Short mmCIF file of C-alpha atoms in Angstrom, two decimals:
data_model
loop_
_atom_site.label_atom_id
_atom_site.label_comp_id
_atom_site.label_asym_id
_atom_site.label_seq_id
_atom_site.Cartn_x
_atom_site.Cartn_y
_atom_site.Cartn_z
CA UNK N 278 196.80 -54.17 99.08
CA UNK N 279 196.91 -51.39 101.65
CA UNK N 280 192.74 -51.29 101.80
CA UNK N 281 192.98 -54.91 102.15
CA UNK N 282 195.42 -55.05 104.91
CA UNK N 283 193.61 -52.25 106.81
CA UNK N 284 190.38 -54.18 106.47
CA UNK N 285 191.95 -57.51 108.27
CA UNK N 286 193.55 -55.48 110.85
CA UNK N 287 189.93 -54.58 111.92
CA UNK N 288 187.74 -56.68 114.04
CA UNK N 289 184.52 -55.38 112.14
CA UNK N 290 186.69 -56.04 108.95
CA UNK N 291 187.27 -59.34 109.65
CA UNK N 292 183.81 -59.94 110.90
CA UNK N 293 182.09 -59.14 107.80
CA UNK N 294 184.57 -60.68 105.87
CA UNK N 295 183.98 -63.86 108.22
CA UNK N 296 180.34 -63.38 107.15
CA UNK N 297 180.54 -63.20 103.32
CA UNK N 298 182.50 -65.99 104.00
CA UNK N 299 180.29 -68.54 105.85
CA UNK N 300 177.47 -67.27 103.11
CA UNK N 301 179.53 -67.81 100.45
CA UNK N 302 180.28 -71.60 102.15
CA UNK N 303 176.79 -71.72 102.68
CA UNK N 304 176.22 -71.48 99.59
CA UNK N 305 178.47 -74.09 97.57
CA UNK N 306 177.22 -76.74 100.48
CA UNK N 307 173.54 -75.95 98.86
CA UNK N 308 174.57 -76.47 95.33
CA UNK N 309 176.95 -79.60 96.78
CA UNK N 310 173.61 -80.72 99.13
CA UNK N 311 171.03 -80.46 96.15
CA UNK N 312 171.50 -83.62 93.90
CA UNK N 313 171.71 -85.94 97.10
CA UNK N 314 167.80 -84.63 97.78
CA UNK N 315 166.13 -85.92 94.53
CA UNK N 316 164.59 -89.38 94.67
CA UNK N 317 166.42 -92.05 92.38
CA UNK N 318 162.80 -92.65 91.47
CA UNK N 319 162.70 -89.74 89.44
CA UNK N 320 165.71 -90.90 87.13
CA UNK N 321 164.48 -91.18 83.32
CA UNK N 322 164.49 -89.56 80.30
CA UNK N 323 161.55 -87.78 79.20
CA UNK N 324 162.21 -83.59 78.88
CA UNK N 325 159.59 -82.70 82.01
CA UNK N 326 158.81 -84.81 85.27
CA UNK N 327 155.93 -84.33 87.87
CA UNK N 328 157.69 -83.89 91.57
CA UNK N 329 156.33 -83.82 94.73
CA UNK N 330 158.65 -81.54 97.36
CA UNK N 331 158.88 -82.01 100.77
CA UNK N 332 158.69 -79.34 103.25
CA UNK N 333 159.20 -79.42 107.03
CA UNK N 334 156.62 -76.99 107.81
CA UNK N 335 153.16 -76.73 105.81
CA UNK N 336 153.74 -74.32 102.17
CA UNK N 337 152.65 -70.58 102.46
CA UNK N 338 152.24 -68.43 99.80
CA UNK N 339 155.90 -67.99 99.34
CA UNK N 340 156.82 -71.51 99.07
CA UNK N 341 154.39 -72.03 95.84
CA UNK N 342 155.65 -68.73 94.44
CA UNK N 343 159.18 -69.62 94.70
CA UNK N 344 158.46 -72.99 92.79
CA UNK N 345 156.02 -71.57 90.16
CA UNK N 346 159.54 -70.27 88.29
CA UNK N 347 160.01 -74.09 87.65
CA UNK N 348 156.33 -75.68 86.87
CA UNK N 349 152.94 -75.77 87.27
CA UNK N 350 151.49 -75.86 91.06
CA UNK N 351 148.86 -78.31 91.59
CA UNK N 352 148.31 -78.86 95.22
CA UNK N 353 149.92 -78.41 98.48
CA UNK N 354 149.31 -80.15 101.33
CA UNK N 355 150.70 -80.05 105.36
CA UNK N 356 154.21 -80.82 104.33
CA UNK N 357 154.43 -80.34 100.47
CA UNK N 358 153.87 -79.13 97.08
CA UNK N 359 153.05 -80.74 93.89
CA UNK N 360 155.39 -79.53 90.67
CA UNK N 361 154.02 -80.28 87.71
CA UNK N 362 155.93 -79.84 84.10
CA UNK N 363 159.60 -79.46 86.25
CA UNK N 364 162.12 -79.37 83.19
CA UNK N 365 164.74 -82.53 84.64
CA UNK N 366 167.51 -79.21 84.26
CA UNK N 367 165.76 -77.42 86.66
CA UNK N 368 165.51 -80.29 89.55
CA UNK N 369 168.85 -79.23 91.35
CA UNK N 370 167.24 -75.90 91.50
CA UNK N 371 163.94 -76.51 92.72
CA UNK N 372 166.04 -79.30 95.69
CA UNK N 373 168.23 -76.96 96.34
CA UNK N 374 166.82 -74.03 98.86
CA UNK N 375 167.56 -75.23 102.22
CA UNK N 376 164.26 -75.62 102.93
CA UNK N 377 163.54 -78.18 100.76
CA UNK N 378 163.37 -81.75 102.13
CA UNK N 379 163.43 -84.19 99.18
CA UNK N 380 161.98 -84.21 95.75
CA UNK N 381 160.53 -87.35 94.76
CA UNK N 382 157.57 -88.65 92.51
CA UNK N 383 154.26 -87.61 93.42
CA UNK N 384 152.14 -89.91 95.69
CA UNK N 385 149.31 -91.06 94.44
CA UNK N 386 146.40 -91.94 96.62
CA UNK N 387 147.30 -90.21 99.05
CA UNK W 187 177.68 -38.69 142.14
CA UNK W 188 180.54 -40.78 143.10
CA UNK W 189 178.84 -44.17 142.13
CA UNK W 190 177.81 -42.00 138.71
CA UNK W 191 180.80 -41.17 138.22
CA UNK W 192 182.78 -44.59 138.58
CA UNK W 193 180.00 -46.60 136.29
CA UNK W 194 181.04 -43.72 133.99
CA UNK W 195 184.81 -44.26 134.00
CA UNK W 196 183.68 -48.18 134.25
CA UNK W 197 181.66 -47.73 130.51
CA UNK W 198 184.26 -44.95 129.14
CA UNK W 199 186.82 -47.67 129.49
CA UNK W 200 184.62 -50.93 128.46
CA UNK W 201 183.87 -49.09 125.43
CA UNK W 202 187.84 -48.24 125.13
CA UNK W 203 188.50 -51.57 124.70
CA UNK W 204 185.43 -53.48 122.92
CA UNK W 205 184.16 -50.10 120.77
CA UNK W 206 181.33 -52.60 119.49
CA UNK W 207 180.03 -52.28 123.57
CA UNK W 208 179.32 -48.37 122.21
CA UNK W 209 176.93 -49.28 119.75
CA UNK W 210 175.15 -51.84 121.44
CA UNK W 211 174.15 -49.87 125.32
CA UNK W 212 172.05 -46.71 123.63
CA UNK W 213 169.89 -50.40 122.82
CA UNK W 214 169.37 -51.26 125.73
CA UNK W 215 167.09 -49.11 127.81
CA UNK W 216 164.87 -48.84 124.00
CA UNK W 217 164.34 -52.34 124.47
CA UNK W 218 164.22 -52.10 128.29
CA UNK W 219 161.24 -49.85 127.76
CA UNK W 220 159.36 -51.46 124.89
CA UNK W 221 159.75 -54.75 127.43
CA UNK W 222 158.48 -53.41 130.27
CA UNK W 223 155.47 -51.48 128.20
CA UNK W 224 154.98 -54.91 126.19
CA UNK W 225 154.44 -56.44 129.60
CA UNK W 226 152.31 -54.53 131.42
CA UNK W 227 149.09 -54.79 129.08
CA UNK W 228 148.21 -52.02 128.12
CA UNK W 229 148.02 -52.71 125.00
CA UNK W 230 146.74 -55.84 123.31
CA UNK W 231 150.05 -58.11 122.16
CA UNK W 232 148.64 -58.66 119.00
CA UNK W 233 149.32 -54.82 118.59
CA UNK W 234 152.26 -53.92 120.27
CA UNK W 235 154.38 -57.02 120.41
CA UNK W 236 157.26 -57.80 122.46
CA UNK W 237 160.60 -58.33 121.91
CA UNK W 238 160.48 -62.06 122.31
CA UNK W 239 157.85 -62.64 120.04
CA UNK W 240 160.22 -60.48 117.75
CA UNK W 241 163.08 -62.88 118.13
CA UNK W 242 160.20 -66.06 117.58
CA UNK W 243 159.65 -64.15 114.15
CA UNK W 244 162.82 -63.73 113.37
CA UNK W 245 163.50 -67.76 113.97
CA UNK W 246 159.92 -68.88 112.17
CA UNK W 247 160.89 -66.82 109.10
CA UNK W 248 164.38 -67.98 108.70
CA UNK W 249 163.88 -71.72 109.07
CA UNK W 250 160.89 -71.11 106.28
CA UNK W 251 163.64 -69.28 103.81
CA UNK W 252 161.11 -66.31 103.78
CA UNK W 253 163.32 -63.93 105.55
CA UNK W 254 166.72 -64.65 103.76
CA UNK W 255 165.37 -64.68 100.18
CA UNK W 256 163.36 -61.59 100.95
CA UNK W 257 166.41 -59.87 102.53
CA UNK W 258 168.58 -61.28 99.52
CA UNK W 259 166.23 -59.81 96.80
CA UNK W 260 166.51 -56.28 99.05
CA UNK W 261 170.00 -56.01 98.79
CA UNK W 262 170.70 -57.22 95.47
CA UNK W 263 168.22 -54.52 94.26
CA UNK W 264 169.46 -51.96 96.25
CA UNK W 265 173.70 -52.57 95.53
CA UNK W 266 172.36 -53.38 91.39
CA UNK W 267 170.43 -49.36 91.95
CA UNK W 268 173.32 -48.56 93.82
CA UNK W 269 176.02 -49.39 91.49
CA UNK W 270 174.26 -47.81 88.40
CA UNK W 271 173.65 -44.81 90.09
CA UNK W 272 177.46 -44.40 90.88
CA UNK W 273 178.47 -45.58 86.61
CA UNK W 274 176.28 -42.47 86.08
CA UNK W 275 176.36 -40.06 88.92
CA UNK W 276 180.29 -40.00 89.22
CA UNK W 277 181.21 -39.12 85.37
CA UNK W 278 178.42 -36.62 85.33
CA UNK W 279 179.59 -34.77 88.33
CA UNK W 280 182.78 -35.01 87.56
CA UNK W 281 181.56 -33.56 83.82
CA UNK W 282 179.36 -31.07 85.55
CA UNK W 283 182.30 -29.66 88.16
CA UNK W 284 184.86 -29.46 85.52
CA UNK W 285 182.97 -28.17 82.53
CA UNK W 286 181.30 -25.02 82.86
CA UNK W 287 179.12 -25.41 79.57
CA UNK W 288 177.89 -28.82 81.37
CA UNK W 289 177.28 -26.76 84.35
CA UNK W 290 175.16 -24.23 83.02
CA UNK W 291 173.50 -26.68 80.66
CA UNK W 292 173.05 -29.87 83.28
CA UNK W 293 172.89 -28.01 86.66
CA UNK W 294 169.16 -26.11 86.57
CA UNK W 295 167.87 -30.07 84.97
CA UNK W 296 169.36 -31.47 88.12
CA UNK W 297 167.87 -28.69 90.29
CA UNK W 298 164.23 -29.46 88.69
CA UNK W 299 164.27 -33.70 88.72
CA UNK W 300 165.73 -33.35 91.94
CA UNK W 301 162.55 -31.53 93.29
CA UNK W 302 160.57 -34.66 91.53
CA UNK W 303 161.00 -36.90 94.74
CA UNK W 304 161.36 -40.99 93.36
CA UNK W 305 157.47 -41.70 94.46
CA UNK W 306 156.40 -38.86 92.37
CA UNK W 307 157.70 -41.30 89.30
CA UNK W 308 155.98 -44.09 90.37
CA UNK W 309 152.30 -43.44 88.88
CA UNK W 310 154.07 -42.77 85.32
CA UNK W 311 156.56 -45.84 85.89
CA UNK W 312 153.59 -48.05 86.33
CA UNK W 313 152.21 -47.35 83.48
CA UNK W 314 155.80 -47.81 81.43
CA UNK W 315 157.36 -50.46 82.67
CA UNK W 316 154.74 -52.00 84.75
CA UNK W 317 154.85 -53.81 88.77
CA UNK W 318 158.16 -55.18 88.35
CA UNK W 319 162.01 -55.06 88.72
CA UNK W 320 162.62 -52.44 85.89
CA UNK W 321 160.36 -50.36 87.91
CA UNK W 322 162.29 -50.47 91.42
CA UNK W 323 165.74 -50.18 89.39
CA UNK W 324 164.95 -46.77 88.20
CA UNK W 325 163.32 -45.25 91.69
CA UNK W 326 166.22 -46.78 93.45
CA UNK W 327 169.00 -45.25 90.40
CA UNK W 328 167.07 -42.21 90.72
CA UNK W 329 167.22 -41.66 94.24
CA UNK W 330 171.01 -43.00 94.53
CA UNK W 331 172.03 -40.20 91.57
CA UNK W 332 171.17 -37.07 92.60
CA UNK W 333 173.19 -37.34 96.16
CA UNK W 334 176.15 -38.77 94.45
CA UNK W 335 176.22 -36.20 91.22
CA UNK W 336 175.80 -32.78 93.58
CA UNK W 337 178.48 -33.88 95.81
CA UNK W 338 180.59 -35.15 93.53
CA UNK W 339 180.35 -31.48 91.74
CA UNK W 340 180.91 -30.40 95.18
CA UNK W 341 183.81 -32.24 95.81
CA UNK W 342 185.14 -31.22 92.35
CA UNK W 343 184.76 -27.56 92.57
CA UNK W 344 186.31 -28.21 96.28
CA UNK W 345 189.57 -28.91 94.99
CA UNK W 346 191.86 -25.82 95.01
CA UNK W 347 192.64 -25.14 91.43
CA UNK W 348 196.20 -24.05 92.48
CA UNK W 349 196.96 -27.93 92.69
CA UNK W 350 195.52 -28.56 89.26
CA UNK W 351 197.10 -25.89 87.95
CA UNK W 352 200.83 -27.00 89.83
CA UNK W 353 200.30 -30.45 88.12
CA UNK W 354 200.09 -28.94 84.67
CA UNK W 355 202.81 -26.85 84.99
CA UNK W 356 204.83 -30.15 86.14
CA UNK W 357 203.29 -31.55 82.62
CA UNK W 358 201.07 -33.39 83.60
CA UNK W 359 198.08 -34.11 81.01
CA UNK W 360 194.74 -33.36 81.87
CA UNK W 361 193.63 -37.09 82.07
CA UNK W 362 196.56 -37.20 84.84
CA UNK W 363 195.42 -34.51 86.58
CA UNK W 364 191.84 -35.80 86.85
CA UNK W 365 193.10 -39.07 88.04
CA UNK W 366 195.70 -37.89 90.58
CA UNK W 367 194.43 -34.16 91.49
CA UNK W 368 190.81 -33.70 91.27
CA UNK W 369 189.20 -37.59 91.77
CA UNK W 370 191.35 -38.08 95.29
CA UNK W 371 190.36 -34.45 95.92
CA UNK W 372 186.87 -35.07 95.31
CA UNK W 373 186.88 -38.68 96.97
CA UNK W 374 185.72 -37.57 100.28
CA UNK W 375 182.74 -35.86 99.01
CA UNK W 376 181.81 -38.54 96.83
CA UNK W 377 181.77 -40.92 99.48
CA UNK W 378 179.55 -38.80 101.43
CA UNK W 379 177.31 -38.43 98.23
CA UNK W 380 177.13 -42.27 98.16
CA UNK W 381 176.73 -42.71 101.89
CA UNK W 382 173.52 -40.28 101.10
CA UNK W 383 172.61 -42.08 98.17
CA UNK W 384 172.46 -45.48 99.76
CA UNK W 385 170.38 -44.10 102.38
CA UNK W 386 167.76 -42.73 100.40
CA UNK W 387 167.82 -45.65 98.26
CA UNK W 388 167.72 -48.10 101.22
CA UNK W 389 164.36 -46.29 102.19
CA UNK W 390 163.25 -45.65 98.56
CA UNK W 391 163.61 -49.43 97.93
CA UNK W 392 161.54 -50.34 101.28
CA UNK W 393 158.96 -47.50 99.77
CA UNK W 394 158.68 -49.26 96.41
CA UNK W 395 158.57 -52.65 97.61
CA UNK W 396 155.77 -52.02 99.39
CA UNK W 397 153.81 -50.56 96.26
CA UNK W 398 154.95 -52.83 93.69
CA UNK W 399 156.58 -55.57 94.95
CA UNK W 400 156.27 -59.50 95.17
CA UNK W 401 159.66 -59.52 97.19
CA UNK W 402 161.64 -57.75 99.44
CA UNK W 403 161.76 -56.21 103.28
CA UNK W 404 159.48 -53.62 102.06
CA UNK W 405 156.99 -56.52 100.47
CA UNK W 406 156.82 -58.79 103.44
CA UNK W 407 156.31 -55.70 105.90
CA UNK W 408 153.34 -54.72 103.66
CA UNK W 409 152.03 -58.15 103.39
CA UNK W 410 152.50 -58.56 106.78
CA UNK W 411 149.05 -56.19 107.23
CA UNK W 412 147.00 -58.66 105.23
CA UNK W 413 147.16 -60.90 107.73
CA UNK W 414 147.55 -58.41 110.67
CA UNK W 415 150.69 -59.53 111.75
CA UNK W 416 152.29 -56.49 113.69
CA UNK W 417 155.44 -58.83 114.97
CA UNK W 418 156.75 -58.89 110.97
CA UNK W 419 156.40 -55.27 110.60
CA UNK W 420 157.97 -54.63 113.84
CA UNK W 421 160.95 -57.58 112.42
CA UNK W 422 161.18 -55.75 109.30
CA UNK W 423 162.03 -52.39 110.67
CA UNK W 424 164.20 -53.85 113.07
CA UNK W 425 166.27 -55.54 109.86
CA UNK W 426 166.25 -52.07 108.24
CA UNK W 427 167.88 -50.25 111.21
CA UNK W 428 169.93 -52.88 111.78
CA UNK W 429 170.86 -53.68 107.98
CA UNK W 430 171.57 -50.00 107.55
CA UNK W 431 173.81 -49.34 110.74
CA UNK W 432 176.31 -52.39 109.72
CA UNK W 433 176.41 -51.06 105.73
CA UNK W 434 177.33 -47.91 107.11
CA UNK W 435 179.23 -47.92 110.29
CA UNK W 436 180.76 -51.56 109.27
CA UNK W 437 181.54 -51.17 105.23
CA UNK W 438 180.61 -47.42 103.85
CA UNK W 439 182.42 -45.46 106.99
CA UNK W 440 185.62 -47.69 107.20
CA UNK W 441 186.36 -47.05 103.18
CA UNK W 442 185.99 -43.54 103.89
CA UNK W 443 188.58 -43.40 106.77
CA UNK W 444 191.01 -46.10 104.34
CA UNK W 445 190.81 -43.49 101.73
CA UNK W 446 189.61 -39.74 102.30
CA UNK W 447 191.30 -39.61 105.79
CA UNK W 448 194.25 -41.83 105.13
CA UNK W 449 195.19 -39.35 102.06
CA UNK W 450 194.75 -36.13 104.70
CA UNK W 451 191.54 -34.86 102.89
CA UNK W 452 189.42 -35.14 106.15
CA UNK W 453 190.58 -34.64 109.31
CA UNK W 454 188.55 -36.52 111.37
#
């Protein structure tokens, strides 16, 4: 209670703290944020779905690796990245990194 | 002398009163310097960026998640290393300072890994566990334990045996007197050990990244080369130094003063 105390008295105490906090807020606003990013078009029931996410900013090597834990990669283009074989489980996952746009049904034609 | 003298007395007592001020002016004629020497051309800027294009970095990288998840990934590896390396390197020193069969048995094995520096293991870890997490869990548990077991056998042997020895004559057991004599006794050199510790493993981490990672500070510094981009190694050292100075000076150094120095173990 005592370490506690001491570390709220101090203004680097309470700044870090502040931090974890707003991380921590952050954080629940992602997982809160994610379902309101994936299409309505995707809704179904079959196990695995094909999804084509949205980027702000054209994919770099990063981007595909972080979304090769949840499917197959097929393409990319200036401002996205095809998902194939996405388990429907893993969709709040793959929507939720900030960075992520939307995740809807891939385009074809395009 | 007299103008010296007052901005002196001015900075003594800004720093009085906002102590964070102390921490930040050393900073500022570094990055006075690396402006001006930025700025005058003499080297190419795709070499020896400046500042600015520092901060850009820093901006580009965080809006693309890159910088975040790779500082994330850092951190997690390094407190995961960190906190296995204190489940071991605690109990064993405190095994090692209190037993003297332990001692003679453990201490010359500590002596001799402890001359095998972490990126001497790396060739056979590659071969055993492969380029992957298990990999930079052991360099970083390796490096973390032998700074926290020899002070913690330091801070053991430390403790004046009179106290111990007052304790059991009050009748006190011996798990008593480990708790309340020798572990608060020892506390301050612990501390220290893991202050150590996390340093070496901080750099070990950055080390092993670089080798065998597909993550990290130390991965996207490395990568950075590929595509000769001098401004992310410059941003990932800057992260390091900065990282480092608010683990220690913000979290590691405070716990020290709320427990070693609170008790009257160090005196300043």
């Amino acid at each position: 209670m005592s370490l506690l105390s001491a570390i709220l008295r101090s203004s680097k105490g309470r700044f870090v703290l502040g931090v974890i906090a707003a991380w921590a807020g952050f954080q629940v606003w992602l997982t809160l944020a994610a379902p309101g990013k994936i299409s309505p078009e995707l809704a179904g029931t079959s196990e695995k779905v094909n999804v084509q996410i949205e980027l702000p900013f054209t994919p770099e090597r990063f981007h595909v690796l972080a979304f090769q834990k949840f499917g197959r990669v097929s393409g990319a283009d200036d401002h996205s990245i095809e998902l194939r074989g996405v388990k429907r489980t893993d969709l709040t996952s793959v929507a939720r990194p900030y960075w992520v746009t939307s995740v809807g049904p891939i385009k074809t034609g395009g | 002398m007299n103008l010296v003298l007052k901005s002196w007395g001015a900075y003594t007592r800004m720093t009085t009163r906002w102590p964070a001020l102390a921490a930040i002016v050393p900073f500022i004629p570094v990055i006075a310097l690396w402006t001006a020497v930025a700025e005058s051309g003499l080297f190419p800027r795709a070499f020896f960026p400046g500042p600015v294009e520092v901060v850009k970095s820093f901006i580009t990288l965080t809006y693309k998640g890159i910088l975040p998840d790779y500082l994330q990934d850092s951190l997690v590896r390094l407190f995961a290393g960190a906190a296995v390396g204190m489940a071991l390197g605690i109990p064993l020193g405190i095994l090692i300072g209190t037993n003297k069969a332990a001692h003679r048995i453990c201490w010359p094995v500590l002596l001799f890994f402890q001359a095998i520096g972490d990126i001497a293991w790396l060739p056979i870890l590659l071969i055993w566990f492969g380029f992957g997490l298990t990999t930079m869990t052991f360099v970083i548990v390796y490096t973390v334990l032998f700074p926290v077991v020899l002070n913690t056998v330091l801070g053991v042997e430390s403790v004046h045996r009179d106290l111990a020895r007052a304790a059991r004559s009050l009748g006190a057991s011996r798990a008593r007197v480990l708790f309340e004599v020798t572990l608060p006794g020892a506390l301050p050199n612990i501390i220290t050990g893991l202050r150590n510790g996390l340093g070496y493993g901080w750099r070990a981490l950055i080390a092993v990244e670089m080798i065998v990672g597909t993550s990290g500070i130390g991965f996207m510094m490395f990568d950075a080369r590929r595509a000769g981009s001098t401004v992310e190694i410059l941003l990932g050292m800057i992260i390091l130094g900065l990282l480092w100075y608010i683990v220690d000076a913000w979290i590691l150094a405070p716990i020290e003063r709320a427990t070693g120095q609170r008790w009257g173990l160090v005196t300043s």
